PDB file of C-alpha atoms in Angstrom:
ATOM      1  CA  MET A   1      92.565 116.507 103.681  1.00 39.00           C
ATOM      2  CA  GLN A   2      95.036 119.509 104.425  1.00 37.00           C
ATOM      3  CA  GLU A   3      94.089 122.441 106.643  1.00 37.00           C
ATOM      4  CA  GLY A   4      94.851 126.411 106.286  1.00 36.00           C
ATOM      5  CA  GLY A   5      97.841 127.176 103.601  1.00 35.00           C
ATOM      6  CA  ALA A   6      98.318 130.184 102.137  1.00 34.00           C
ATOM      7  CA  ARG A   7      94.880 131.687 101.724  1.00 34.00           C
ATOM      8  CA  GLY A   8      91.923 131.968 103.909  1.00 32.00           C
ATOM      9  CA  GLU A   9      88.080 131.334 102.968  1.00 29.00           C
ATOM     10  CA  GLU A  10      88.404 135.010 102.478  1.00 29.00           C
ATOM     11  CA  ASP A  11      90.302 135.224  99.736  1.00 30.00           C
ATOM     12  CA  TYR A  12      89.676 131.163  98.116  1.00 31.00           C
ATOM     13  CA  PRO A  13      88.254 132.388  94.725  1.00 35.00           C
ATOM     14  CA  ASP A  14      84.966 131.339  93.705  1.00 37.00           C
ATOM     15  CA  ASN A  15      85.886 129.086  90.535  1.00 41.00           C
ATOM     16  CA  GLU A  16      89.060 127.460  92.207  1.00 42.00           C
ATOM     17  CA  LEU A  17      87.912 123.835  92.490  1.00 44.00           C
ATOM     18  CA  GLU A  18      87.520 124.453  88.165  1.00 40.00           C
ATOM     19  CA  ASN A  19      90.168 126.732  87.291  1.00 39.00           C
ATOM     20  CA  ASP A  20      92.503 125.048  88.920  1.00 41.00           C
ATOM     21  CA  CYS A  21      92.476 121.843  86.822  1.00 40.00           C
ATOM     22  CA  SER A  22      94.147 121.992  83.940  1.00 37.00           C
ATOM     23  CA  GLY A  23      95.174 119.775  81.280  1.00 39.00           C
ATOM     24  CA  ASP A  24      98.721 119.468  82.083  1.00 42.00           C
ATOM     25  CA  GLU A  25     100.460 116.216  82.879  1.00 42.00           C
ATOM     26  CA  GLY A  26      99.181 116.471  87.021  1.00 44.00           C
ATOM     27  CA  SER A  27      95.458 116.595  85.992  1.00 43.00           C
ATOM     28  CA  ASP A  28      93.531 114.400  85.057  1.00 38.00           C
ATOM     29  CA  CYS A  29      90.885 116.976  83.548  1.00 39.00           C
ATOM     30  CA  SER A  30      90.971 117.746  79.503  1.00 36.00           C
ATOM     31  CA  SER A  31      88.968 117.811  76.642  1.00 32.00           C
ATOM     32  CA  LEU A  32      87.224 114.705  76.308  1.00 31.00           C
ATOM     33  CA  ASN A  33      85.998 115.083  79.368  1.00 37.00           C
ATOM     34  CA  ASP A  34      84.504 118.187  79.061  1.00 36.00           C
ATOM     35  CA  ALA A  35      82.925 116.314  75.917  1.00 32.00           C
ATOM     36  CA  TRP A  36      81.565 113.665  77.794  1.00 34.00           C
ATOM     37  CA  SER A  37      80.739 115.596  81.020  1.00 35.00           C
ATOM     38  CA  THR A  38      78.547 118.229  78.151  1.00 32.00           C
ATOM     39  CA  ALA A  39      76.998 116.080  75.729  1.00 32.00           C
ATOM     40  CA  SER A  40      75.659 112.447  78.356  1.00 33.00           C
ATOM     41  CA  MET A  41      74.203 114.115  80.653  1.00 33.00           C
ATOM     42  CA  PRO A  42      71.216 114.438  81.321  1.00 35.00           C
ATOM     43  CA  VAL A  43      69.891 118.685  82.182  1.00 34.00           C
ATOM     44  CA  LEU A  44      68.405 119.499  84.211  1.00 38.00           C
ATOM     45  CA  PRO A  45      66.284 123.025  85.144  1.00 39.00           C
ATOM     46  CA  ASN A  46      68.713 125.933  85.766  1.00 42.00           C
ATOM     47  CA  ILE A  47      69.843 126.167  89.618  1.00 42.00           C
ATOM     48  CA  ALA A  48      70.257 129.942  91.792  1.00 40.00           C
ATOM     49  CA  ASP A  49      72.953 130.881  93.445  1.00 42.00           C
ATOM     50  CA  GLU A  50      71.377 129.660  96.957  1.00 41.00           C
ATOM     51  CA  GLY A  51      68.655 128.291  95.989  1.00 44.00           C
ATOM     52  CA  GLU A  52      66.952 124.075  97.499  1.00 44.00           C
ATOM     53  CA  LEU A  53      66.682 122.367  93.925  1.00 46.00           C
ATOM     54  CA  MET A  54      63.328 121.303  93.509  1.00 43.00           C
ATOM     55  CA  SER A  55      62.919 117.889  93.559  1.00 43.00           C
ATOM     56  CA  SER A  56      60.792 116.420  91.248  1.00 42.00           C
ATOM     57  CA  GLU A  57      59.447 113.139  93.845  1.00 44.00           C
ATOM     58  CA  SER A  58      56.798 113.425  95.752  1.00 47.00           C
ATOM     59  CA  GLU A  59      57.529 114.380  99.038  1.00 52.00           C
ATOM     60  CA  ASP A  60      55.708 111.232 100.899  1.00 60.00           C
ATOM     61  CA  GLU A  61      56.860 108.816  99.042  1.00 74.00           C
ATOM     62  CA  GLY A  62      59.302 106.749  99.395  1.00 86.00           C
ATOM     63  CA  GLU A  63      61.084 104.843 103.027  1.00 93.00           C
ATOM     64  CA  LEU A  64      61.821 107.482 105.744  1.00 94.00           C
ATOM     65  CA  LYS A  65      65.096 107.651 106.293  1.00 95.00           C
ATOM     66  CA  PRO A  66      67.577 109.224 108.732  1.00 95.00           C
ATOM     67  CA  ALA A  67      69.425 112.012 108.325  1.00 95.00           C
ATOM     68  CA  LEU A  68      73.017 111.214 110.374  1.00 96.00           C
ATOM     69  CA  VAL A  69      74.150 107.555 110.395  1.00 96.00           C
ATOM     70  CA  PRO A  70      76.415 106.754 113.578  1.00 96.00           C
ATOM     71  CA  SER A  71      79.198 106.437 113.072  1.00 95.00           C
ATOM     72  CA  MET A  72      80.366 102.481 114.035  1.00 95.00           C
ATOM     73  CA  PHE A  73      84.171 103.088 115.053  1.00 96.00           C
ATOM     74  CA  PRO A  74      84.504 104.833 118.501  1.00 95.00           C
ATOM     75  CA  PHE A  75      84.908 108.544 119.435  1.00 94.00           C
ATOM     76  CA  LEU A  76      83.473 109.573 115.736  1.00 94.00           C
ATOM     77  CA  PRO A  77      80.134 111.921 115.215  1.00 93.00           C
ATOM     78  CA  PRO A  78      77.733 109.997 112.135  1.00 95.00           C
ATOM     79  CA  THR A  79      77.890 110.518 109.033  1.00 93.00           C
ATOM     80  CA  LEU A  80      74.963 112.316 106.222  1.00 95.00           C
ATOM     81  CA  TYR A  81      72.455 110.202 105.328  1.00 95.00           C
ATOM     82  CA  PHE A  82      72.587 109.779 100.808  1.00 95.00           C
ATOM     83  CA  SER A  83      69.187 107.717  99.852  1.00 93.00           C
ATOM     84  CA  THR A  84      68.631 106.156  96.556  1.00 92.00           C
ATOM     85  CA  ALA A  85      65.733 107.220  94.039  1.00 91.00           C
ATOM     86  CA  ASN A  86      62.892 105.526  96.417  1.00 93.00           C
ATOM     87  CA  GLN A  87      63.162 107.000  99.853  1.00 94.00           C
ATOM     88  CA  ARG A  88      63.599 109.976 102.116  1.00 93.00           C
ATOM     89  CA  VAL A  89      65.052 111.293 104.394  1.00 95.00           C
ATOM     90  CA  GLU A  90      64.589 113.022 107.434  1.00 95.00           C
ATOM     91  CA  PRO A  91      64.744 117.052 107.920  1.00 95.00           C
ATOM     92  CA  LEU A  92      67.784 117.949 110.422  1.00 96.00           C
ATOM     93  CA  PRO A  93      67.006 121.018 112.814  1.00 95.00           C
ATOM     94  CA  PRO A  94      66.767 123.868 111.507  1.00 95.00           C
ATOM     95  CA  GLU A  95      69.920 125.910 112.826  1.00 94.00           C
ATOM     96  CA  GLN A  96      71.853 122.613 111.358  1.00 94.00           C
ATOM     97  CA  ARG A  97      70.299 122.214 108.169  1.00 94.00           C
ATOM     98  CA  LYS A  98      70.978 125.198 107.200  1.00 92.00           C
ATOM     99  CA  LEU A  99      74.809 125.000 107.018  1.00 93.00           C
ATOM    100  CA  LEU A 100      74.007 122.238 104.131  1.00 95.00           C
ATOM    101  CA  LYS A 101      76.077 123.523 101.144  1.00 95.00           C
ATOM    102  CA  TRP A 102      76.868 121.578  98.423  1.00 95.00           C
ATOM    103  CA  LYS A 103      79.442 123.695  96.667  1.00 92.00           C
ATOM    104  CA  MET A 104      78.438 123.169  92.440  1.00 89.00           C
ATOM    105  CA  SER A 105      80.419 122.337  89.877  1.00 89.00           C
ATOM    106  CA  THR A 106      80.281 122.295  85.558  1.00 88.00           C
ATOM    107  CA  VAL A 107      80.509 118.523  85.818  1.00 88.00           C
ATOM    108  CA  THR A 108      77.642 117.500  88.751  1.00 91.00           C
ATOM    109  CA  PRO A 109      76.476 114.292  87.558  1.00 90.00           C
ATOM    110  CA  ALA A 110      73.047 114.547  87.008  1.00 92.00           C
ATOM    111  CA  VAL A 111      72.393 112.135  89.691  1.00 93.00           C
ATOM    112  CA  VAL A 112      74.825 113.061  92.582  1.00 94.00           C
ATOM    113  CA  LYS A 113      72.396 117.231  92.111  1.00 93.00           C
ATOM    114  CA  HIS A 114      69.065 114.660  92.776  1.00 93.00           C
ATOM    115  CA  THR A 115      70.921 113.307  95.239  1.00 94.00           C
ATOM    116  CA  ILE A 116      72.004 116.140  97.720  1.00 94.00           C
ATOM    117  CA  VAL A 117      68.509 116.930  97.502  1.00 92.00           C
ATOM    118  CA  ARG A 118      67.441 114.661  98.688  1.00 92.00           C
ATOM    119  CA  SER A 119      69.851 115.150 101.894  1.00 93.00           C
ATOM    120  CA  HIS A 120      68.428 119.353 102.060  1.00 95.00           C
ATOM    121  CA  PHE A 121      71.377 120.338 101.111  1.00 95.00           C
ATOM    122  CA  LYS A 122      71.431 123.880  98.791  1.00 93.00           C
ATOM    123  CA  VAL A 123      73.365 124.692  96.657  1.00 89.00           C
ATOM    124  CA  THR A 124      75.957 127.400  95.868  1.00 86.00           C
ATOM    125  CA  LYS A 125      78.603 128.324  93.796  1.00 78.00           C
ATOM    126  CA  LYS A 126      79.950 131.920  95.559  1.00 72.00           C
ATOM    127  CA  SER A 127      79.853 130.349  99.334  1.00 72.00           C
ATOM    128  CA  HIS A 128      83.065 129.361 100.842  1.00 82.00           C
ATOM    129  CA  ASP A 129      81.529 127.620 103.249  1.00 86.00           C
ATOM    130  CA  TRP A 130      79.997 124.612 101.662  1.00 93.00           C
ATOM    131  CA  LEU A 131      80.256 121.003 102.219  1.00 94.00           C
ATOM    132  CA  GLY A 132      80.475 119.074  99.220  1.00 94.00           C
ATOM    133  CA  CYS A 133      81.924 119.496  96.128  1.00 93.00           C
ATOM    134  CA  TRP A 134      82.013 116.578  92.546  1.00 91.00           C
ATOM    135  CA  GLY A 135      84.119 119.319  90.332  1.00 88.00           C
ATOM    136  CA  HIS A 136      86.918 119.041  88.243  1.00 86.00           C
ATOM    137  CA  HIS A 137      90.275 117.405  90.064  1.00 83.00           C
ATOM    138  CA  MET A 138      92.816 119.972  91.701  1.00 83.00           C
ATOM    139  CA  LYS A 139      96.456 120.385  90.865  1.00 84.00           C
ATOM    140  CA  SER A 140      97.866 119.832  94.496  1.00 81.00           C
ATOM    141  CA  PRO A 141      98.187 123.238  95.128  1.00 84.00           C
ATOM    142  CA  GLY A 142      94.409 124.257  95.254  1.00 84.00           C
ATOM    143  CA  PHE A 143      94.446 121.260  98.242  1.00 88.00           C
ATOM    144  CA  LYS A 144      95.743 123.724 100.941  1.00 87.00           C
ATOM    145  CA  ALA A 145      92.566 125.843 100.328  1.00 88.00           C
ATOM    146  CA  ILE A 146      89.868 123.261 101.486  1.00 89.00           C
ATOM    147  CA  ARG A 147      89.063 123.202 105.120  1.00 90.00           C
ATOM    148  CA  GLU A 148      88.379 120.072 106.769  1.00 89.00           C
ATOM    149  CA  TYR A 149      84.557 119.408 107.317  1.00 90.00           C
ATOM    150  CA  GLN A 150      84.979 119.474 103.438  1.00 93.00           C
ATOM    151  CA  LYS A 151      84.922 116.667 100.886  1.00 92.00           C
ATOM    152  CA  LEU A 152      85.797 116.450  96.916  1.00 92.00           C
ATOM    153  CA  ASN A 153      85.327 113.820  95.144  1.00 91.00           C
ATOM    154  CA  HIS A 154      89.310 113.569  94.476  1.00 89.00           C
ATOM    155  CA  PHE A 155      92.821 112.573  96.715  1.00 88.00           C
ATOM    156  CA  PRO A 156      95.776 114.962  96.190  1.00 87.00           C
ATOM    157  CA  GLY A 157      97.741 112.941  92.961  1.00 85.00           C
ATOM    158  CA  SER A 158      95.064 110.626  92.040  1.00 86.00           C
ATOM    159  CA  PHE A 159      95.179 111.227  89.040  1.00 84.00           C
ATOM    160  CA  GLN A 160      98.569 109.120  89.049  1.00 89.00           C
ATOM    161  CA  ILE A 161      96.567 105.904  89.287  1.00 89.00           C
ATOM    162  CA  GLY A 162      92.458 107.597  87.669  1.00 87.00           C
ATOM    163  CA  ARG A 163      94.671 108.447  83.939  1.00 91.00           C
ATOM    164  CA  LYS A 164      95.199 105.197  81.962  1.00 93.00           C
ATOM    165  CA  ASP A 165      98.398 106.621  80.550  1.00 94.00           C
ATOM    166  CA  ARG A 166      99.741 107.529  84.457  1.00 94.00           C
ATOM    167  CA  LEU A 167      99.199 104.284  85.333  1.00 93.00           C
ATOM    168  CA  TRP A 168     100.599 102.053  82.203  1.00 93.00           C
ATOM    169  CA  ARG A 169     104.074 104.623  83.638  1.00 93.00           C
ATOM    170  CA  ASN A 170     103.232 103.801  87.019  1.00 94.00           C
ATOM    171  CA  LEU A 171     103.423  99.880  87.083  1.00 93.00           C
ATOM    172  CA  SER A 172     105.980  99.467  84.182  1.00 92.00           C
ATOM    173  CA  LYS A 173     108.054 101.066  87.124  1.00 94.00           C
ATOM    174  CA  MET A 174     106.953  98.250  90.091  1.00 94.00           C
ATOM    175  CA  GLN A 175     107.581  96.279  87.721  1.00 92.00           C
ATOM    176  CA  ALA A 176     110.775  97.569  87.119  1.00 93.00           C
ATOM    177  CA  GLN A 177     111.504  97.880  90.268  1.00 93.00           C
ATOM    178  CA  PHE A 178     110.239  94.547  91.636  1.00 93.00           C
ATOM    179  CA  GLY A 179     109.697  92.110  89.393  1.00 91.00           C
ATOM    180  CA  LYS A 180     106.819  90.468  87.386  1.00 87.00           C
ATOM    181  CA  ARG A 181     105.939  87.455  88.830  1.00 88.00           C
ATOM    182  CA  GLU A 182     104.218  90.583  91.190  1.00 88.00           C
ATOM    183  CA  PHE A 183     103.940  92.724  88.367  1.00 90.00           C
ATOM    184  CA  SER A 184     102.599  90.344  85.579  1.00 86.00           C
ATOM    185  CA  PHE A 185      99.056  90.591  85.562  1.00 88.00           C
ATOM    186  CA  PHE A 186      98.001  94.123  83.093  1.00 87.00           C
ATOM    187  CA  PRO A 187      99.013  93.519  79.478  1.00 88.00           C
ATOM    188  CA  ARG A 188     101.364  95.662  77.668  1.00 88.00           C
ATOM    189  CA  SER A 189     100.960  99.078  76.621  1.00 93.00           C
ATOM    190  CA  PHE A 190     100.617 102.188  74.125  1.00 95.00           C
ATOM    191  CA  VAL A 191     101.321 105.752  75.289  1.00 95.00           C
ATOM    192  CA  LEU A 192     101.151 107.863  71.530  1.00 95.00           C
ATOM    193  CA  PRO A 193     101.768 109.610  70.043  1.00 93.00           C
ATOM    194  CA  GLN A 194     106.027 108.870  71.753  1.00 93.00           C
ATOM    195  CA  ASP A 195     105.284 105.536  71.346  1.00 94.00           C
ATOM    196  CA  ILE A 196     103.722 104.785  67.469  1.00 93.00           C
ATOM    197  CA  LYS A 197     107.644 103.330  66.320  1.00 94.00           C
ATOM    198  CA  LEU A 198     107.161 100.943  69.592  1.00 95.00           C
ATOM    199  CA  LEU A 199     103.853  99.801  68.510  1.00 95.00           C
ATOM    200  CA  ARG A 200     104.126  99.778  64.940  1.00 94.00           C
ATOM    201  CA  LYS A 201     107.018  97.272  65.129  1.00 95.00           C
ATOM    202  CA  ALA A 202     105.288  95.281  68.020  1.00 94.00           C
ATOM    203  CA  TRP A 203     101.903  95.288  65.549  1.00 94.00           C
ATOM    204  CA  GLU A 204     104.143  93.292  62.528  1.00 93.00           C
ATOM    205  CA  ASP A 205     104.879  90.736  65.186  1.00 93.00           C
ATOM    206  CA  SER A 206     101.784  89.275  66.070  1.00 91.00           C
ATOM    207  CA  GLY A 207     100.193  89.054  62.669  1.00 89.00           C
ATOM    208  CA  SER A 208      96.785  90.327  60.684  1.00 85.00           C
ATOM    209  CA  ARG A 209      94.322  88.667  62.969  1.00 88.00           C
ATOM    210  CA  GLN A 210      95.406  90.086  66.662  1.00 92.00           C
ATOM    211  CA  LYS A 211      92.991  93.017  67.901  1.00 94.00           C
ATOM    212  CA  TRP A 212      93.759  95.338  69.539  1.00 95.00           C
ATOM    213  CA  ILE A 213      91.654  98.192  72.302  1.00 95.00           C
ATOM    214  CA  ILE A 214      92.179 102.489  71.928  1.00 95.00           C
ATOM    215  CA  LYS A 215      90.976 104.073  74.963  1.00 95.00           C
ATOM    216  CA  PRO A 216      91.510 107.984  75.438  1.00 94.00           C
ATOM    217  CA  PRO A 217      94.425 108.804  77.953  1.00 93.00           C
ATOM    218  CA  ALA A 218      92.085 110.687  80.582  1.00 88.00           C
ATOM    219  CA  SER A 219      88.692 109.023  79.367  1.00 87.00           C
ATOM    220  CA  ALA A 220      85.878 108.445  80.821  1.00 82.00           C
ATOM    221  CA  ARG A 221      83.288 105.715  81.749  1.00 82.00           C
ATOM    222  CA  GLY A 222      83.921 103.847  78.451  1.00 88.00           C
ATOM    223  CA  ILE A 223      83.428 106.799  76.233  1.00 91.00           C
ATOM    224  CA  GLY A 224      86.137 106.635  73.366  1.00 92.00           C
ATOM    225  CA  ILE A 225      87.236 102.613  73.534  1.00 94.00           C
ATOM    226  CA  GLN A 226      87.547 100.576  70.580  1.00 94.00           C
ATOM    227  CA  VAL A 227      88.964  97.735  69.686  1.00 95.00           C
ATOM    228  CA  ILE A 228      90.692  97.252  65.689  1.00 95.00           C
ATOM    229  CA  HIS A 229      92.412  94.955  63.362  1.00 93.00           C
ATOM    230  CA  LYS A 230      93.782  97.672  61.100  1.00 93.00           C
ATOM    231  CA  TRP A 231      96.216  99.128  61.270  1.00 93.00           C
ATOM    232  CA  SER A 232      93.943 102.417  59.377  1.00 93.00           C
ATOM    233  CA  GLN A 233      91.489 101.892  61.946  1.00 94.00           C
ATOM    234  CA  MET A 234      94.236 103.881  64.417  1.00 93.00           C
ATOM    235  CA  PRO A 235      93.535 107.458  65.601  1.00 90.00           C
ATOM    236  CA  CYS A 236      96.155 109.573  64.101  1.00 80.00           C
ATOM    237  CA  LYS A 237      96.006 113.655  65.575  1.00 83.00           C
ATOM    238  CA  ARG A 238      94.549 112.148  69.327  1.00 89.00           C
ATOM    239  CA  PRO A 239      97.004 110.928  72.688  1.00 94.00           C
ATOM    240  CA  LEU A 240      95.791 107.244  73.297  1.00 95.00           C
ATOM    241  CA  LEU A 241      96.832 104.445  75.395  1.00 95.00           C
ATOM    242  CA  VAL A 242      97.074 100.799  72.499  1.00 96.00           C
ATOM    243  CA  GLN A 243      96.532  97.806  73.926  1.00 94.00           C
ATOM    244  CA  LYS A 244      96.258  93.865  73.070  1.00 90.00           C
ATOM    245  CA  THR A 245      93.764  92.010  74.084  1.00 86.00           C
ATOM    246  CA  CYS A 246      94.044  89.464  74.884  1.00 68.00           C
ATOM    247  CA  SER A 247      92.957  85.787  73.247  1.00 54.00           C
ATOM    248  CA  VAL A 248      92.167  83.934  76.651  1.00 47.00           C
ATOM    249  CA  ILE A 249      88.279  84.313  78.092  1.00 41.00           C
ATOM    250  CA  PHE A 250      87.865  84.031  81.893  1.00 42.00           C
ATOM    251  CA  ARG A 251      84.942  82.249  82.966  1.00 42.00           C
ATOM    252  CA  ALA A 252      84.331  85.333  84.431  1.00 40.00           C
ATOM    253  CA  PRO A 253      82.829  88.590  83.174  1.00 42.00           C
ATOM    254  CA  SER A 254      84.881  90.364  85.454  1.00 40.00           C
ATOM    255  CA  LEU A 255      88.400  88.402  85.572  1.00 37.00           C
ATOM    256  CA  ALA A 256      88.376  89.047  81.909  1.00 38.00           C
ATOM    257  CA  LEU A 257      88.236  92.450  81.617  1.00 39.00           C
ATOM    258  CA  LEU A 258      90.492  92.973  84.015  1.00 40.00           C
ATOM    259  CA  SER A 259      92.867  90.943  82.355  1.00 39.00           C
ATOM    260  CA  CYS A 260      92.163  92.148  78.754  1.00 42.00           C
ATOM    261  CA  PHE A 261      91.866  95.453  79.409  1.00 41.00           C
ATOM    262  CA  SER A 262      93.443  96.771  82.031  1.00 42.00           C
ATOM    263  CA  SER A 263      91.895  99.584  82.991  1.00 41.00           C
ATOM    264  CA  GLY A 264      89.669 100.466  80.752  1.00 45.00           C
TER     265      GLY A 264
END
């Protein structure tokens, strides 16, 4: 991450992390993502600005863990410890604990909210001096305003492999440059609607018994993925990535998923 930039901390918008996300090709956000984030996320009580999240777990239960974990590498500072549900974290001294601020987002998962509770973070929606945030992917210029100590759940440009249509496009370029011998581990894919004619021809050439897997290009956690075998089952009005399912069954389930379904 880059430090500094055209905007300083004072004029960094409070909603930058959410508004800097777009639905165009330069972002992995989409209406599909918004749908699963609101429909599938467990509902937590409302969180007050600069307030401390209330944990349902008793403070006297669970294994006590140190707040800081020494680095495995020399001359590097320790890192904060984030516990599991059956653990507690030792509080830092007050002068350090007041620095533990987490910037909330509309897509922050419930498991992340509960985890930062156990590590004694306070949540904020307006402060600029937060340490961490789990939110949408930003456009690349937005990363210039992120300070060195602030951590996000995205790297700049990660949508190039995070979006399924972009992953296919980049793998195709690598295959064209270096050959199929090195890049034959993924199935041919069709990005709809632009590849609809190519898909129709491949569909007809493959026979009626061939099954196809369809995926939203920018969704997650398997949401929206379907296996179909009739052309009439193909959705016509939304972006999709379409691939053949393979007929070879591997003993290792993970290999089967990787080889048959690519980046589901």
